mmCIF file with all atom_site columns, C-alpha atoms in Angstrom:
data_model
loop_
_atom_site.group_PDB
_atom_site.id
_atom_site.type_symbol
_atom_site.label_atom_id
_atom_site.label_alt_id
_atom_site.label_comp_id
_atom_site.label_asym_id
_atom_site.label_entity_id
_atom_site.label_seq_id
_atom_site.pdbx_PDB_ins_code
_atom_site.Cartn_x
_atom_site.Cartn_y
_atom_site.Cartn_z
_atom_site.occupancy
_atom_site.B_iso_or_equiv
_atom_site.pdbx_formal_charge
_atom_site.auth_seq_id
_atom_site.auth_comp_id
_atom_site.auth_asym_id
_atom_site.auth_atom_id
_atom_site.pdbx_PDB_model_num
ATOM 1   C CA . MET A 1 1   ? 68.403 101.457 91.973  1.00 0.00 ? 1   MET A CA 1
ATOM 2   C CA . VAL A 1 2   ? 70.089 102.441 88.683  1.00 0.00 ? 2   VAL A CA 1
ATOM 3   C CA . SER A 1 3   ? 73.219 104.575 88.555  1.00 0.00 ? 3   SER A CA 1
ATOM 4   C CA . ARG A 1 4   ? 73.952 106.440 85.330  1.00 0.00 ? 4   ARG A CA 1
ATOM 5   C CA . THR A 1 5   ? 77.664 105.748 85.645  1.00 0.00 ? 5   THR A CA 1
ATOM 6   C CA . TYR A 1 6   ? 77.916 102.130 86.768  1.00 0.00 ? 6   TYR A CA 1
ATOM 7   C CA . GLY A 1 7   ? 74.572 100.476 85.925  1.00 0.00 ? 7   GLY A CA 1
ATOM 8   C CA . TRP A 1 8   ? 72.561 98.567  88.506  1.00 0.00 ? 8   TRP A CA 1
ATOM 9   C CA . SER A 1 9   ? 73.428 98.867  92.185  1.00 0.00 ? 9   SER A CA 1
ATOM 10  C CA . PRO A 1 10  ? 71.572 97.536  95.237  1.00 0.00 ? 10  PRO A CA 1
ATOM 11  C CA . MET A 1 11  ? 69.507 99.772  97.491  1.00 0.00 ? 11  MET A CA 1
ATOM 12  C CA . PRO A 1 12  ? 71.338 100.972 100.618 1.00 0.00 ? 12  PRO A CA 1
ATOM 13  C CA . MET A 1 13  ? 70.891 98.661  103.593 1.00 0.00 ? 13  MET A CA 1
ATOM 14  C CA . ALA A 1 14  ? 69.777 99.800  107.018 1.00 0.00 ? 14  ALA A CA 1
ATOM 15  C CA . THR A 1 15  ? 72.274 98.874  109.705 1.00 0.00 ? 15  THR A CA 1
ATOM 16  C CA . SER A 1 16  ? 71.067 97.214  112.862 1.00 0.00 ? 16  SER A CA 1
ATOM 17  C CA . PRO A 1 17  ? 71.627 99.093  116.148 1.00 0.00 ? 17  PRO A CA 1
ATOM 18  C CA . VAL A 1 18  ? 73.093 95.830  117.503 1.00 0.00 ? 18  VAL A CA 1
ATOM 19  C CA . ILE A 1 19  ? 75.812 95.867  114.830 1.00 0.00 ? 19  ILE A CA 1
ATOM 20  C CA . GLN A 1 20  ? 76.498 99.560  115.470 1.00 0.00 ? 20  GLN A CA 1
ATOM 21  C CA . SER A 1 21  ? 76.851 98.939  119.211 1.00 0.00 ? 21  SER A CA 1
ATOM 22  C CA . ILE A 1 22  ? 79.370 96.124  118.637 1.00 0.00 ? 22  ILE A CA 1
ATOM 23  C CA . VAL A 1 23  ? 81.594 97.555  115.895 1.00 0.00 ? 23  VAL A CA 1
ATOM 24  C CA . GLY A 1 24  ? 80.840 101.264 116.287 1.00 0.00 ? 24  GLY A CA 1
ATOM 25  C CA . PRO A 1 25  ? 79.136 103.605 113.827 1.00 0.00 ? 25  PRO A CA 1
ATOM 26  C CA . SER A 1 26  ? 82.382 104.685 112.167 1.00 0.00 ? 26  SER A CA 1
ATOM 27  C CA . GLN A 1 27  ? 83.242 101.114 111.119 1.00 0.00 ? 27  GLN A CA 1
ATOM 28  C CA . VAL A 1 28  ? 79.705 100.478 109.903 1.00 0.00 ? 28  VAL A CA 1
ATOM 29  C CA . ALA A 1 29  ? 79.787 103.666 107.816 1.00 0.00 ? 29  ALA A CA 1
ATOM 30  C CA . ALA A 1 30  ? 83.227 102.921 106.327 1.00 0.00 ? 30  ALA A CA 1
ATOM 31  C CA . ARG A 1 31  ? 83.218 102.069 102.638 1.00 0.00 ? 31  ARG A CA 1
ATOM 32  C CA . ASP A 1 32  ? 85.703 100.079 100.614 1.00 0.00 ? 32  ASP A CA 1
ATOM 33  C CA . THR A 1 33  ? 87.633 102.558 98.464  1.00 0.00 ? 33  THR A CA 1
ATOM 34  C CA . ALA A 1 34  ? 89.138 99.960  96.125  1.00 0.00 ? 34  ALA A CA 1
ATOM 35  C CA . SER A 1 35  ? 88.653 100.422 92.402  1.00 0.00 ? 35  SER A CA 1
ATOM 36  C CA . GLU A 1 36  ? 85.464 99.150  90.807  1.00 0.00 ? 36  GLU A CA 1
ATOM 37  C CA . PHE A 1 37  ? 87.432 96.338  89.154  1.00 0.00 ? 37  PHE A CA 1
ATOM 38  C CA . SER A 1 38  ? 88.808 94.818  92.367  1.00 0.00 ? 38  SER A CA 1
ATOM 39  C CA . GLU A 1 39  ? 87.117 91.817  93.933  1.00 0.00 ? 39  GLU A CA 1
ATOM 40  C CA . VAL A 1 40  ? 84.415 92.766  96.420  1.00 0.00 ? 40  VAL A CA 1
ATOM 41  C CA . LEU A 1 41  ? 84.914 90.953  99.716  1.00 0.00 ? 41  LEU A CA 1
ATOM 42  C CA . VAL A 1 42  ? 82.011 89.858  101.833 1.00 0.00 ? 42  VAL A CA 1
ATOM 43  C CA . ARG A 1 43  ? 82.673 90.668  105.465 1.00 0.00 ? 43  ARG A CA 1
ATOM 44  C CA . ALA A 1 44  ? 80.732 89.324  108.405 1.00 0.00 ? 44  ALA A CA 1
ATOM 45  C CA . LEU A 1 45  ? 80.525 90.224  112.073 1.00 0.00 ? 45  LEU A CA 1
ATOM 46  C CA . ALA A 1 46  ? 80.636 87.407  114.642 1.00 0.00 ? 46  ALA A CA 1
ATOM 47  C CA . LEU A 1 47  ? 77.507 87.745  116.782 1.00 0.00 ? 47  LEU A CA 1
ATOM 48  C CA . GLN A 1 48  ? 78.897 85.340  119.380 1.00 0.00 ? 48  GLN A CA 1
ATOM 49  C CA . ALA A 1 49  ? 82.109 83.459  120.047 1.00 0.00 ? 49  ALA A CA 1
ATOM 50  C CA . TYR A 1 50  ? 82.593 80.000  118.566 1.00 0.00 ? 50  TYR A CA 1
ATOM 51  C CA . LYS A 1 51  ? 85.202 77.375  119.425 1.00 0.00 ? 51  LYS A CA 1
ATOM 52  C CA . GLY A 1 52  ? 85.799 74.955  116.575 1.00 0.00 ? 52  GLY A CA 1
ATOM 53  C CA . SER A 1 53  ? 85.336 71.264  117.261 1.00 0.00 ? 53  SER A CA 1
ATOM 54  C CA . PRO A 1 54  ? 88.591 69.423  118.093 1.00 0.00 ? 54  PRO A CA 1
ATOM 55  C CA . GLU A 1 55  ? 87.294 66.527  115.963 1.00 0.00 ? 55  GLU A CA 1
ATOM 56  C CA . ASP A 1 56  ? 87.097 68.756  112.873 1.00 0.00 ? 56  ASP A CA 1
ATOM 57  C CA . PRO A 1 57  ? 90.274 70.746  112.145 1.00 0.00 ? 57  PRO A CA 1
ATOM 58  C CA . ASN A 1 58  ? 88.418 72.561  109.324 1.00 0.00 ? 58  ASN A CA 1
ATOM 59  C CA . GLU A 1 59  ? 86.218 74.505  111.761 1.00 0.00 ? 59  GLU A CA 1
ATOM 60  C CA . LEU A 1 60  ? 87.356 78.063  112.511 1.00 0.00 ? 60  LEU A CA 1
ATOM 61  C CA . SER A 1 61  ? 87.257 79.461  116.052 1.00 0.00 ? 61  SER A CA 1
ATOM 62  C CA . PHE A 1 62  ? 86.482 83.161  116.478 1.00 0.00 ? 62  PHE A CA 1
ATOM 63  C CA . ALA A 1 63  ? 85.547 85.725  119.127 1.00 0.00 ? 63  ALA A CA 1
ATOM 64  C CA . MET A 1 64  ? 82.356 87.745  119.417 1.00 0.00 ? 64  MET A CA 1
ATOM 65  C CA . GLY A 1 65  ? 82.736 91.015  117.519 1.00 0.00 ? 65  GLY A CA 1
ATOM 66  C CA . GLU A 1 66  ? 85.464 89.670  115.238 1.00 0.00 ? 66  GLU A CA 1
ATOM 67  C CA . ILE A 1 67  ? 85.234 90.643  111.564 1.00 0.00 ? 67  ILE A CA 1
ATOM 68  C CA . LEU A 1 68  ? 85.643 87.709  109.161 1.00 0.00 ? 68  LEU A CA 1
ATOM 69  C CA . GLU A 1 69  ? 86.130 87.730  105.389 1.00 0.00 ? 69  GLU A CA 1
ATOM 70  C CA . ILE A 1 70  ? 83.710 85.291  103.785 1.00 0.00 ? 70  ILE A CA 1
ATOM 71  C CA . GLU A 1 71  ? 85.113 83.501  100.753 1.00 0.00 ? 71  GLU A CA 1
ATOM 72  C CA . ASP A 1 72  ? 82.218 81.126  100.059 1.00 0.00 ? 72  ASP A CA 1
ATOM 73  C CA . GLN A 1 73  ? 78.589 81.425  101.192 1.00 0.00 ? 73  GLN A CA 1
ATOM 74  C CA . GLU A 1 74  ? 77.317 78.116  99.846  1.00 0.00 ? 74  GLU A CA 1
ATOM 75  C CA . GLY A 1 75  ? 74.788 76.494  102.196 1.00 0.00 ? 75  GLY A CA 1
ATOM 76  C CA . LYS A 1 76  ? 74.845 76.927  105.981 1.00 0.00 ? 76  LYS A CA 1
ATOM 77  C CA . TRP A 1 77  ? 78.599 76.336  106.396 1.00 0.00 ? 77  TRP A CA 1
ATOM 78  C CA . TRP A 1 78  ? 80.691 79.171  104.966 1.00 0.00 ? 78  TRP A CA 1
ATOM 79  C CA . LEU A 1 79  ? 84.417 79.372  104.254 1.00 0.00 ? 79  LEU A CA 1
ATOM 80  C CA . ALA A 1 80  ? 85.863 82.292  106.230 1.00 0.00 ? 80  ALA A CA 1
ATOM 81  C CA . ARG A 1 81  ? 89.229 83.933  106.923 1.00 0.00 ? 81  ARG A CA 1
ATOM 82  C CA . LYS A 1 82  ? 90.253 85.797  110.081 1.00 0.00 ? 82  LYS A CA 1
ATOM 83  C CA . ALA A 1 83  ? 92.443 88.926  110.156 1.00 0.00 ? 83  ALA A CA 1
ATOM 84  C CA . ASP A 1 84  ? 95.420 86.779  111.246 1.00 0.00 ? 84  ASP A CA 1
ATOM 85  C CA . GLY A 1 85  ? 95.097 84.660  108.081 1.00 0.00 ? 85  GLY A CA 1
ATOM 86  C CA . ALA A 1 86  ? 93.551 81.589  109.723 1.00 0.00 ? 86  ALA A CA 1
ATOM 87  C CA . PHE A 1 87  ? 90.726 80.133  107.655 1.00 0.00 ? 87  PHE A CA 1
ATOM 88  C CA . GLY A 1 88  ? 88.141 77.417  107.932 1.00 0.00 ? 88  GLY A CA 1
ATOM 89  C CA . ILE A 1 89  ? 84.437 76.749  107.935 1.00 0.00 ? 89  ILE A CA 1
ATOM 90  C CA . ILE A 1 90  ? 81.921 78.572  110.119 1.00 0.00 ? 90  ILE A CA 1
ATOM 91  C CA . HIS A 1 91  ? 78.208 78.104  110.609 1.00 0.00 ? 91  HIS A CA 1
ATOM 92  C CA . SER A 1 92  ? 76.348 81.035  109.074 1.00 0.00 ? 92  SER A CA 1
ATOM 93  C CA . ASN A 1 93  ? 74.018 81.536  112.047 1.00 0.00 ? 93  ASN A CA 1
ATOM 94  C CA . TYR A 1 94  ? 76.950 82.778  114.192 1.00 0.00 ? 94  TYR A CA 1
ATOM 95  C CA . VAL A 1 95  ? 77.567 85.810  111.950 1.00 0.00 ? 95  VAL A CA 1
ATOM 96  C CA . THR A 1 96  ? 75.781 88.602  110.137 1.00 0.00 ? 96  THR A CA 1
ATOM 97  C CA . VAL A 1 97  ? 76.959 89.944  106.789 1.00 0.00 ? 97  VAL A CA 1
ATOM 98  C CA . LEU A 1 98  ? 78.103 93.575  106.967 1.00 0.00 ? 98  LEU A CA 1
ATOM 99  C CA . PRO A 1 99  ? 77.040 96.115  104.354 1.00 0.00 ? 99  PRO A CA 1
ATOM 100 C CA . VAL A 1 100 ? 79.659 96.809  101.686 1.00 0.00 ? 100 VAL A CA 1
#
């Protein structure tokens, strides 16, 4: 889709009813109101809880329904940050990326 003001922009994404039932329609519909020059954050919803391995202090534990900021999506293990500031690696199959 082409916007006359800002150039190319992706087509709107349909939101899964599963995501809406977990986070609520108002959160799904919320849009980032930051200026166009600020860094766009990728946010993901935890589809199930995950407890990081005690043998690997880099793994991040999180609860089902928790929203994580994704800082790196390289490969299957992503670098993520929780709302409390804790960060570490997560396996991508435990989360789904939320629409911007």
